[in-house]
Amino acid sequence: MNPLEIPEIVIRRLPLYLRALKRMTEEGQSVTSSQEMASRLGISATQIRKDLSYFGEFGKQGTGYDTAFLRAQLEAILQVSKHWKVAVVGAGDLGCAVLRYSQFEDGGFIVAAVFDRDSQKIGRQVGHYQVLDVARLSAVVEEQGIRIAILAVPAEEAQAVANSLVEAGVKGILSYAPVPLELPADIQVHYIDPVIGLQGMTYYLSPS
Amino acid sequence: MNPLEIPEIVIRRLPLYLRALKRMTEEGQSVTSSQEMASRLGISATQIRKDLSYFGEFGKQGTGYDTAFLRAQLEAILQVSKHWKVAVVGAGDLGCAVLRYSQFEDGGFIVAAVFDRDSQKIGRQVGHYQVLDVARLSAVVEEQGIRIAILAVPAEEAQAVANSLVEAGVKGILSYAPVPLELPADIQVHYIDPVIGLQGMTYYLSPS
DNA sequence: TAGATTGTTAATCGATTAACAATC
DNA sequence: TAGATTGTTAATCGATTAACAATC
């Protein structure tokens, strides 16, 4: 089965399955079922089984799934069995919060470098990292073979920084900047914008 | 047309349209077209017109849309013409970054209270806010009529805090905690998890 | 008028789900 | 064996898109 044929929406659900399985293995639970995962995640059991079936047969009829095995399979599929180096651009409040957020490491990512353009911040220590001059971005990204970046710069700078990142070899960008980036089609981009999330909720709230 | 019939996926795109229109009006652009918005947002022009048509006829054939008018319409539809009070729970790195994030106010939200359970943090000043004891959460949320909360507490505490919030009258929760919340069906929940976002990208990256 | 662009219909495309044989 | 649960097919459901009349 050609991986290119797997719907992106399926791929986007796999990390949720993986997160649930991690928790189960950490809590010592060795077996689960599509039914149980479904009730935890609020996704139908059929959909979970269908999603997994794109990649292989991981369960046993009558029994369910071995949590550790399925977890390892999903980590392999998502390519997070090993850690990816990540560059963080922008050492403001948000960038710093990102640096101190331990979940990245658990999830398969290690911050390899932090950049800012503000001379006030360059050289400072944040968490275990020293903030580097964004002028060195290309050089460091290339040297270290960094493929993933987290963008935590103001909206006005986001496109320019994203361009530099891509030019330096970055293939995936997680952007916190509230602006749609224009990048080559082969670059993976994911946006995080809390305001967009909130505005999608207020529609459903009765007016106050 | 019954608002309940409008697909959620349509509602979720409206904030993106709104954001683009805001930018246009701020830049002095008075007219746009579905075509132009499409190319900015990476969404098809047909889809944008279809989405808008659920709510009315906002454009002029041959001309396009008045940016200020359409912006105002979308703000009304999404109910963000006025500001919503928001409670932030958790005054760690992430909570503090949220407090200093100016986009919320532009987007229609005002932080009305900040809570933490750590006595080290209670009473401290963060941005313009004083951190309150989470024990006072119910009382303050009820008093102030707060309907929306941002959850920035550790995974283990998230469900319990969410329960308190809902009991106190909160109807929408934006959660940064990496755990699926179990809440009544009428409560709006939106999750933000950067790790989930990154793991959905690594699938597509060639192994390093 | 000619050109542009909307709003909408119908066709297409894709995702979800119900049902069930296989089998542990 | 009986009960449980998988993997998969086919049917259903829903979202996107192509096409175009309406009209500014």
CSV table of C-alpha atoms in Angstrom, one decimal, chain A residues 13-131:
chain,number,residue,atom,x,y,z
A,13,ARG,CA,-5.3,11.0,14.3
A,14,LEU,CA,-2.4,8.6,14.8
A,15,PRO,CA,-0.6,10.9,17.4
A,16,LEU,CA,-3.8,10.8,19.5
A,17,TYR,CA,-3.8,7.1,19.5
A,18,LEU,CA,-0.1,7.1,20.3
A,19,ARG,CA,-0.6,9.4,23.2
A,20,ALA,CA,-3.4,7.2,24.7
A,21,LEU,CA,-1.2,4.1,24.3
A,22,LYS,CA,1.7,5.8,26.0
A,23,ARG,CA,-0.4,6.6,28.9
A,24,MET,CA,-1.7,3.0,29.1
A,25,THR,CA,1.8,1.5,29.0
A,26,GLU,CA,3.0,4.0,31.6
A,27,GLU,CA,0.1,2.9,33.8
A,28,GLY,CA,1.0,-0.7,33.4
A,29,GLN,CA,-1.9,-1.6,31.2
A,30,SER,CA,-0.8,-4.3,28.7
A,31,VAL,CA,-3.8,-4.8,26.5
A,32,THR,CA,-6.5,-2.5,25.1
A,33,SER,CA,-9.3,-2.7,22.5
A,34,SER,CA,-10.5,-0.3,19.8
A,35,GLN,CA,-13.6,0.0,22.0
A,36,GLU,CA,-11.7,1.3,25.0
A,37,MET,CA,-9.6,3.6,23.0
A,38,ALA,CA,-12.7,4.9,21.3
A,39,SER,CA,-14.3,5.8,24.6
A,40,ARG,CA,-11.2,7.5,25.8
A,41,LEU,CA,-10.7,9.6,22.7
A,42,GLY,CA,-14.2,10.3,21.6
A,43,ILE,CA,-13.6,8.6,18.2
A,44,SER,CA,-15.5,5.6,17.0
A,45,ALA,CA,-14.0,2.1,17.4
A,46,THR,CA,-14.6,1.4,13.8
A,47,GLN,CA,-12.7,4.4,12.7
A,48,ILE,CA,-9.7,3.5,14.9
A,49,ARG,CA,-9.6,0.0,13.5
A,50,LYS,CA,-9.9,1.3,10.0
A,51,ASP,CA,-7.2,3.9,10.5
A,52,LEU,CA,-4.8,1.2,11.9
A,53,SER,CA,-5.6,-1.2,9.0
A,54,TYR,CA,-4.0,1.2,6.6
A,55,PHE,CA,-0.7,0.2,8.1
A,56,GLY,CA,-1.1,-3.5,9.0
A,57,GLU,CA,-2.8,-5.9,11.3
A,58,PHE,CA,-1.8,-5.1,14.9
A,59,GLY,CA,-4.5,-6.7,16.9
A,60,LYS,CA,-5.8,-10.2,17.9
A,61,GLN,CA,-9.4,-11.1,17.4
A,62,GLY,CA,-11.2,-11.6,20.7
A,63,THR,CA,-8.3,-10.0,22.6
A,64,GLY,CA,-7.5,-6.6,21.3
A,65,TYR,CA,-4.2,-4.9,21.0
A,66,ASP,CA,-0.9,-5.2,23.0
A,67,THR,CA,-0.4,-1.7,24.1
A,68,ALA,CA,3.4,-1.7,24.1
A,69,PHE,CA,3.4,-3.3,20.6
A,70,LEU,CA,0.9,-1.0,19.1
A,71,ARG,CA,2.7,2.0,20.7
A,72,ALA,CA,6.0,0.9,19.1
A,73,GLN,CA,4.3,0.4,15.8
A,74,LEU,CA,2.8,3.9,15.8
A,75,GLU,CA,6.0,5.4,16.9
A,76,ALA,CA,7.7,3.7,13.9
A,77,ILE,CA,5.0,4.8,11.5
A,78,LEU,CA,5.1,8.4,12.7
A,79,GLN,CA,8.9,8.2,12.8
A,80,VAL,CA,9.2,9.4,16.3
A,81,SER,CA,11.0,6.3,17.7
A,82,LYS,CA,14.1,8.5,17.5
A,83,HIS,CA,14.3,12.1,18.4
A,84,TRP,CA,14.2,14.9,15.9
A,85,LYS,CA,16.3,18.0,16.3
A,86,VAL,CA,14.2,21.2,16.5
A,87,ALA,CA,15.1,24.8,16.1
A,88,VAL,CA,13.1,27.4,18.0
A,89,VAL,CA,13.0,30.8,16.4
A,90,GLY,CA,11.8,33.6,18.7
A,91,ALA,CA,12.8,33.7,22.4
A,92,GLY,CA,9.9,35.8,23.6
A,93,ASP,CA,7.4,34.6,26.2
A,94,LEU,CA,6.0,32.0,23.9
A,95,GLY,CA,9.4,30.7,22.7
A,96,CYS,CA,10.6,30.5,26.3
A,97,ALA,CA,7.4,28.6,27.3
A,98,VAL,CA,8.1,26.2,24.5
A,99,LEU,CA,11.7,25.7,25.6
A,100,ARG,CA,10.5,24.7,29.1
A,101,TYR,CA,7.8,22.4,27.9
A,102,SER,CA,8.9,18.9,28.6
A,103,GLN,CA,6.4,17.2,26.4
A,104,PHE,CA,8.4,17.8,23.3
A,105,GLU,CA,11.1,15.4,24.5
A,106,ASP,CA,8.6,12.7,25.4
A,107,GLY,CA,7.0,13.2,22.0
A,108,GLY,CA,10.2,12.6,20.0
A,109,PHE,CA,11.7,16.1,19.7
A,110,ILE,CA,14.8,17.8,21.1
A,111,VAL,CA,15.4,21.5,20.9
A,112,ALA,CA,18.8,21.8,19.3
A,113,ALA,CA,19.0,25.6,19.0
A,114,VAL,CA,17.2,28.8,19.9
A,115,PHE,CA,17.3,32.0,17.9
A,116,ASP,CA,16.2,35.6,18.3
A,117,ARG,CA,17.0,38.8,16.6
A,118,ASP,CA,16.9,41.0,19.6
A,119,SER,CA,20.4,41.9,20.9
A,120,GLN,CA,18.9,42.1,24.4
A,121,LYS,CA,18.1,38.4,24.2
A,122,ILE,CA,21.0,37.0,22.2
A,123,GLY,CA,23.5,35.3,24.5
A,124,ARG,CA,21.0,34.9,27.3
A,125,GLN,CA,20.4,31.6,28.9
A,126,VAL,CA,16.9,30.2,28.6
A,127,GLY,CA,16.3,26.8,30.2
A,128,HIS,CA,19.4,24.8,29.1
A,129,TYR,CA,19.8,26.9,26.0
A,130,GLN,CA,21.7,29.9,25.0
A,131,VAL,CA,19.9,32.2,22.6
